[in-house]
Structure formats: structure tokens, C-alpha cells
Coordinates of C-alpha atoms and ligand atoms in Angstrom, one line a residue:
X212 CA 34.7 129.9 24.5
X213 CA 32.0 132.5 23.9
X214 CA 30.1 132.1 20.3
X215 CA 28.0 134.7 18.5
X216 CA 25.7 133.2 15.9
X217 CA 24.1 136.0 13.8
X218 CA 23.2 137.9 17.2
X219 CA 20.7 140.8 15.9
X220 CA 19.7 143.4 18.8
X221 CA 17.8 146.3 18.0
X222 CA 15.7 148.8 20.0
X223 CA 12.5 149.7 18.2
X224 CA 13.5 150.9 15.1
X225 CA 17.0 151.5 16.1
X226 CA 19.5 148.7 15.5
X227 CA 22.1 148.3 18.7
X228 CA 23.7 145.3 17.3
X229 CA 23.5 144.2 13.5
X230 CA 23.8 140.2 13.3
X231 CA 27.1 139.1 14.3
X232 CA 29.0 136.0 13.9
X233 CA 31.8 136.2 16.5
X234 CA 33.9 134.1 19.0
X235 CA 35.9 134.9 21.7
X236 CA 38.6 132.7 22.4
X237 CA 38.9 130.5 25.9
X238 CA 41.5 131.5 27.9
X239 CA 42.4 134.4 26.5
X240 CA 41.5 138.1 26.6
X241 CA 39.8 139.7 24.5
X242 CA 39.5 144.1 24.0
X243 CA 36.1 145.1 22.8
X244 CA 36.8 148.6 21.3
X245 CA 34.6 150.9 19.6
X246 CA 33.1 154.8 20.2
X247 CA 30.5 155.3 22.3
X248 CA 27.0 154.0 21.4
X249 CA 28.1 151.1 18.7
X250 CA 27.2 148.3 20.5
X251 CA 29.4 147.2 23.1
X252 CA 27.6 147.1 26.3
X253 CA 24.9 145.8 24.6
X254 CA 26.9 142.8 23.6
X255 CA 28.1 142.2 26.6
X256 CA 24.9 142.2 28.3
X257 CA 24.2 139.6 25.6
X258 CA 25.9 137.0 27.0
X259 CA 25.3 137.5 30.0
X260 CA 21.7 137.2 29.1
X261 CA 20.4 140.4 30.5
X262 CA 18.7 140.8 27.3
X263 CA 18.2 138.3 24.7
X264 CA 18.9 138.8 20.9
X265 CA 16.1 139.4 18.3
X266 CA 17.9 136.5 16.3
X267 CA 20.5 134.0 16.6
X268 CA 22.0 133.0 19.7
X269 CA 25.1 133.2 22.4
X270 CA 26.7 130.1 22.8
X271 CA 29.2 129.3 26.2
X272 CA 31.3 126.7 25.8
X273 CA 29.0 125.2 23.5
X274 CA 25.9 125.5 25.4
X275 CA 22.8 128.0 24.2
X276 CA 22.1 130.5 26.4
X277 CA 18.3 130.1 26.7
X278 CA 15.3 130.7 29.2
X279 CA 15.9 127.2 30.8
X280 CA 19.5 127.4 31.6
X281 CA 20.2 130.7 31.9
X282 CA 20.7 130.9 35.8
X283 CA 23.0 128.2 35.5
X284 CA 24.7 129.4 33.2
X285 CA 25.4 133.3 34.1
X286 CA 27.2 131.4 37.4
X287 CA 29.8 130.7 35.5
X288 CA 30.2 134.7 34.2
X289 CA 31.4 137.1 35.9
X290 CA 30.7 140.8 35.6
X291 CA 31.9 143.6 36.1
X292 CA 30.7 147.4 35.4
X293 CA 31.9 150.5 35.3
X294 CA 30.5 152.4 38.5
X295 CA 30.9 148.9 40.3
X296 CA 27.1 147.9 40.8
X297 CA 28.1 147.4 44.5
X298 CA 24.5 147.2 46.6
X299 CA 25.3 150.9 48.8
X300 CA 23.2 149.0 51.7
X301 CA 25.8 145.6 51.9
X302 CA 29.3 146.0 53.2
X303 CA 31.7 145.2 50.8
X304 CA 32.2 141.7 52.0
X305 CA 28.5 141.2 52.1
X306 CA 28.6 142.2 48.5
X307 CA 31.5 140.4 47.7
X308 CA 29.6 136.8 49.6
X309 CA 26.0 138.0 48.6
X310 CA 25.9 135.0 45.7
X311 CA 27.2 132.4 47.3
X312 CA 25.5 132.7 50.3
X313 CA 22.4 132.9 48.3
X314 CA 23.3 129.5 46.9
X315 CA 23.9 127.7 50.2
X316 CA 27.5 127.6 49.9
X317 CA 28.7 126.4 53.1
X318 CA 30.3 129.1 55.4
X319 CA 33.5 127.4 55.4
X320 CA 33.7 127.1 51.8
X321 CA 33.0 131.2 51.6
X322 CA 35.6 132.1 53.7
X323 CA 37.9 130.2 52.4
X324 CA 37.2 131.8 49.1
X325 CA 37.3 135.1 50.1
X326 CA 40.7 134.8 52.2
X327 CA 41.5 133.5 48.3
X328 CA 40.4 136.7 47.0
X329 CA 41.9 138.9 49.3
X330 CA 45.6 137.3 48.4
X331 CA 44.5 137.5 45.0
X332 CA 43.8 141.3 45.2
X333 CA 46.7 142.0 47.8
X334 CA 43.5 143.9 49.5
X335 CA 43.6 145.1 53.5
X336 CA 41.3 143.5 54.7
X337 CA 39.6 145.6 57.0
X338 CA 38.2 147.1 53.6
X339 CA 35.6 144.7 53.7
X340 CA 34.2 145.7 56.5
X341 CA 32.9 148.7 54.9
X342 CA 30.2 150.2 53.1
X343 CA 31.1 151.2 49.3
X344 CA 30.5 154.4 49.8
X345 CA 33.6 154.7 52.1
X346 CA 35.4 153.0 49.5
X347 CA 37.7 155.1 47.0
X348 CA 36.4 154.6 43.4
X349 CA 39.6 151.8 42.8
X350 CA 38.5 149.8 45.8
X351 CA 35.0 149.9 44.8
X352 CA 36.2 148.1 41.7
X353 CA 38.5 145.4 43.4
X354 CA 35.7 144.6 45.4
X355 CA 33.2 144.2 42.2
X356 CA 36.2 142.3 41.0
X357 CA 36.1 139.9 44.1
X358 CA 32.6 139.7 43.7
X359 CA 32.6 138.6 39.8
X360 CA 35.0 136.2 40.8
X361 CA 33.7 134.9 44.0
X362 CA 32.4 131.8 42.3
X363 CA 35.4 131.3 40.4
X364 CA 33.9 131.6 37.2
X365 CA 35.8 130.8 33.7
X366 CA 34.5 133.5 32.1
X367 CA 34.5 137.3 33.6
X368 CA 32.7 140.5 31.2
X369 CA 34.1 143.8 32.3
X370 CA 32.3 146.8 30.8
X371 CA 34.1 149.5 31.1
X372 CA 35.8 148.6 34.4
X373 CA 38.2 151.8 34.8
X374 CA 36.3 154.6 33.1
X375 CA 35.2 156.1 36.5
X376 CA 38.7 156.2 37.8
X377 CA 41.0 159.1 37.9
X378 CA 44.4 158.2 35.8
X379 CA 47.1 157.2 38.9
X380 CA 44.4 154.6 40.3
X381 CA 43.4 153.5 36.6
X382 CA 46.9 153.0 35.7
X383 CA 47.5 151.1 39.2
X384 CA 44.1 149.0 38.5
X385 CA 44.9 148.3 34.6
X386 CA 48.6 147.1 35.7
X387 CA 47.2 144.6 39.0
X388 CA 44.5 143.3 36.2
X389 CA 47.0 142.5 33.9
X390 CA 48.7 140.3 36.6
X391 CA 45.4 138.6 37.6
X392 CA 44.1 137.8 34.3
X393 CA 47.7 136.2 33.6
X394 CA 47.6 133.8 37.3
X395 CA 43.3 133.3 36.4
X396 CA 43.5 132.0 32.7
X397 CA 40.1 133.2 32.1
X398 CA 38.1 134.0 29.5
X399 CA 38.1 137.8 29.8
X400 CA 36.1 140.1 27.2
X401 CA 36.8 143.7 28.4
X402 CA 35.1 146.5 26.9
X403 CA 37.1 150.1 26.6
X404 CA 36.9 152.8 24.0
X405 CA 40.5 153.9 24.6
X406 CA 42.5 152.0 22.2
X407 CA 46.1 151.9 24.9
X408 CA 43.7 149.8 27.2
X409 CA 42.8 147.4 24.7
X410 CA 46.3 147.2 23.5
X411 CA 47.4 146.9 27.1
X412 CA 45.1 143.8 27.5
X413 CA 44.0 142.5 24.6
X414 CA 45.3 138.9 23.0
X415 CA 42.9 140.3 20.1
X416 CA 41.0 142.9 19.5
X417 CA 37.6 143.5 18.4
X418 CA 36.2 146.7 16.7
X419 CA 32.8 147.4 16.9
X420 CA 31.5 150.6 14.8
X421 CA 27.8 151.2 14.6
X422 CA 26.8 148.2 15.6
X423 CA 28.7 145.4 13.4
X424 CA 32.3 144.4 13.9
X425 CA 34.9 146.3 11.7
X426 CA 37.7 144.0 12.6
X427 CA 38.3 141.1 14.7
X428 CA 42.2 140.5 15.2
X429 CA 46.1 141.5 17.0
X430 CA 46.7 144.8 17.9
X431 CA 49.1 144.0 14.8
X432 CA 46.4 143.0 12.8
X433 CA 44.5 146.6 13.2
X434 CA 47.8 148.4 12.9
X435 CA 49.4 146.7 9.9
X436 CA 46.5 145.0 7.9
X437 CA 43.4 148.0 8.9
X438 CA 40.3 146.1 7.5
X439 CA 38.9 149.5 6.8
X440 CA 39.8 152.9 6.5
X441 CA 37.9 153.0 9.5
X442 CA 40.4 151.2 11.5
X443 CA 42.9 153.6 10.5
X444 CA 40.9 156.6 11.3
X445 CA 39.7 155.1 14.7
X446 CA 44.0 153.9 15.5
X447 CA 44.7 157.8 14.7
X448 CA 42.3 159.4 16.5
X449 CA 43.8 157.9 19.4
X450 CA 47.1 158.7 18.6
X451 CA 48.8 160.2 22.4
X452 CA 48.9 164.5 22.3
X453 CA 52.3 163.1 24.3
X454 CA 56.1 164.0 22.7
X455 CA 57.3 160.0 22.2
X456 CA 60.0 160.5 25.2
X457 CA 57.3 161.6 27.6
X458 CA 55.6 158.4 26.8
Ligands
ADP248 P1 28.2 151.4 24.0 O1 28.2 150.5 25.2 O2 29.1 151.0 22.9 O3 28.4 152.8 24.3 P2 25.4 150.5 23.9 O4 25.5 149.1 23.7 O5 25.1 150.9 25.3 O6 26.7 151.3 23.4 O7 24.3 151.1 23.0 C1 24.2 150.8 21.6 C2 23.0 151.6 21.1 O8 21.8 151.1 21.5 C3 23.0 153.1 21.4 O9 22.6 153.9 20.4 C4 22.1 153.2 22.6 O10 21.5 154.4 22.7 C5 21.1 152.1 22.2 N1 20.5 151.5 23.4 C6 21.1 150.8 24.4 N2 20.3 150.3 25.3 C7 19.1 150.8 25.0 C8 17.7 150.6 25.5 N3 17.5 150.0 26.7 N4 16.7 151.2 24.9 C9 16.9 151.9 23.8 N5 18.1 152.1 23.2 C10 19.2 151.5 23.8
MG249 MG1 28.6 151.0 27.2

């Protein structure tokens, strides 16, 4: 479980993230929606303590992220971006052990783990051997996914994790996630602004606008019982150009 209290971020005089009290449930995924520039990486990059609030504080599983723990406790987070954040000078597989390896895991241990992942991901395994920038923009983003998960954390943060893809491999990518994040049982916040790919993963949903949460619910939740007019606007604007039987 991942716990906002009253989490204030702003930049200068610009407010990023107005003081939210949130949680995100344990084993369960969570969509973080919202247009671009109300909050959302920032958020994330919030628990993961890459920054740290101007007030309040991130909780996981109960424990306060703070300057003492913080190491310890981003092991058990995994992360994921949207271009990948794959070193360009590591093979994949260097990328995917860089962590471990860095924490004395024995060698044994790693690639065991990895032959793990590369069931997990159904991926050829040769891929490994390369560099990511011989990698097509979905493999980049199995491998960051191997990588996030190399320490089989509980938790894993994906920031946008298919905008960079072109629609055949996103779709491919969002439907092999789904599967994954059903055999992990982790504790998945995934940030989108496309409101099908929240829908498509989310147990609940959160809407961020502007920096504060509009609504925190179901897919129903937004759809039936709109907090704001907001939520209705935001629902509508995403609305397919499709006819329904092309859909
Ligand atoms: P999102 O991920 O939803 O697009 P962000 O969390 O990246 O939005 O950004 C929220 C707001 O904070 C934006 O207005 C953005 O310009 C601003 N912001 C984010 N990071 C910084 C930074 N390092 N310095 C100044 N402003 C920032
Ligand atoms: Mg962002």
C-alpha cells in the first residue's frame, strides 16, 4: 500500500501538486489519469523519492519515505518510463542485471532471475545480448520492464510506459501487461492520459486535474457518479472518433 498524506509539491511559485491525501491500494492496479502537466509524473516521482514533497509525506506499506531509508526502500519500487531509461552503453541484459549486480547478488541468484523474466516476458533471448538502440521501441520497454522487476519488487510505477509506441505494438504491450500484472499481484500505479488505457488496467482510477485529485474511484464510478463536471468533460473528450461496430 502506497499512502499520500497531504503531499504539497510546487516549483517556485508554481504549484505541481496541491496537498493530497491519497492511497493506492496493495495488490491492485491503479490508472493515474489526467491531461498533460497536472501532476502526474510528479507524483510518481514522489514515491519513488526522486523528489521530496514541500509538506506531508509518502508512506510504503506503512513506512515514511525519508532521507534515512530511502535506498532501501526504492528496492522495493520498480519503475518504469516512457522512453525506457535504458543506459544506450549497457546491453540490454546488463541493464536489465545492472542493480543486482550492484548489490552483490550472487551470480547464480541473477541468472536465475533473469531466465524468470525471460519466461515471464515470453522474450527471445538473444535480445539481451543487444544494445537498446537495436532494440524496437516495444522491446526497449520489456526490457525496462525486466529491469523494474529484476528485484522482484511489490510495488512497480509506470509513467507513461506505451506513449512512445506506435498503436499495433502498444496494443500488443497493453494486452501482455495485463496478463503480467494479473500472474505478479503487484502494486501497480500506471500513469496514462488516454482514458481506454486506464479503463483497460485500472482496478480504480484516479483523476488528477491541475494538480489535485478530481476523483478517486471505478471506471464506474467516473462514468456513473462524475464527481465533477470535470469528469464528465474529461470522459467525453475521450470519447473514440470510431462508428461503435468498428470498435
Ligand atoms: P504530467 O506528468 O501530468 O504531464 P508533471 O508532473 O510532469 O505533469 O508536471 C506538473 C507541472 O509541474 C507542470 O506544469 C510542469 O511544467 C511542472 N514541473 C514539473 N517538473 C518541473 C521542474 N523540474 N521544474 C519546474 N517545473 C516543473
Ligand atoms: Mg508526465
Amino acid at each position: 500500500m502506497i499512502t499520500l498524506e497531504n503531499v504539497s509539491k510546487a516549483y517556485g511559485q508554481h504549484v505541481a501538486l496541491a496537498s493530497t491525501t491519497l492511497a493506492f491500494a496493495a495488490r491492485r492496479t491503479t490508472a493515474l489519469i489526467g491531461p498533460s502537466g497536472c501532476g502526474k509524473s510528479t507524483l510518481l516521482r514522489l514515491i519513488v523519492g526522486l523528489i521530496r514533497p514541500n509538506s506531508g509525506r509518502v508512506l510504503v506499506d506503512g513506512e515514511a519515505l525519508g532521507r534515512d531509508n530511502l535506498n532501501r526502500v526504492r528496492h522495493r519500487i520498480g519503475y518504469v518510463i516512457q522512453d525506457g531509461g535504458l543506459f544506450p552503453h549497457l546491453t540490454a541484459g546488463q541493464n536489465v542485471m545492472l542493480l543486482a549486480r550492484h548489490l552483490q547478488r550472487p551470480a547464480e541468484w541473477i541468472s536465475s532471475r533473469v531466465r524468470q523474466l525471460v519466461d515471464l516476458m515470453r522474450m527471445p533471448a538473444g535480445l539481451l545480448e543487444r544494445f537498446p538502440g537495436d532494440l524496437s521501441g516495444g522491446q526497449r520497454q520489456r526490457v525496462s520492464l525486466m529491469r523494474a522487476l529484476m528485484l522482484d519488487p511489490p510495488i512497480l510505477l509506470m509513467d507513461e510506459p506505451f506513449g512512445a509506441l506506435d498503436p499495433i505494438t502498444r496494443f500488443e504491450l497493453q494486452e501482455e501487461l495485463k496478463r503480467i500484472f494479473a500472474e505478479l499481484h503487484k502494486t501497480v500505479v500506471l500513469v496514462t492520459h488516454d482514458m481506454n488505457e486506464a479503463a483497460h488496467f485500472g482496478d480504480s482510477i484516479v483523476l488528477l486535474r491541475e494538480g489535485r485529485v478530481v476523483q478517486a474511484g471505478t471506471l464506474e464510478d467516473l462514468l456513473r457518479r462524475p464527481a465533477e463536471d470535470y469528469v464528465r468533460d474529461f470522459v467525453r473528450a475521450q470519447r473514440t472518433t470510431l462508428p461503435p461496430e468498428a470498435q
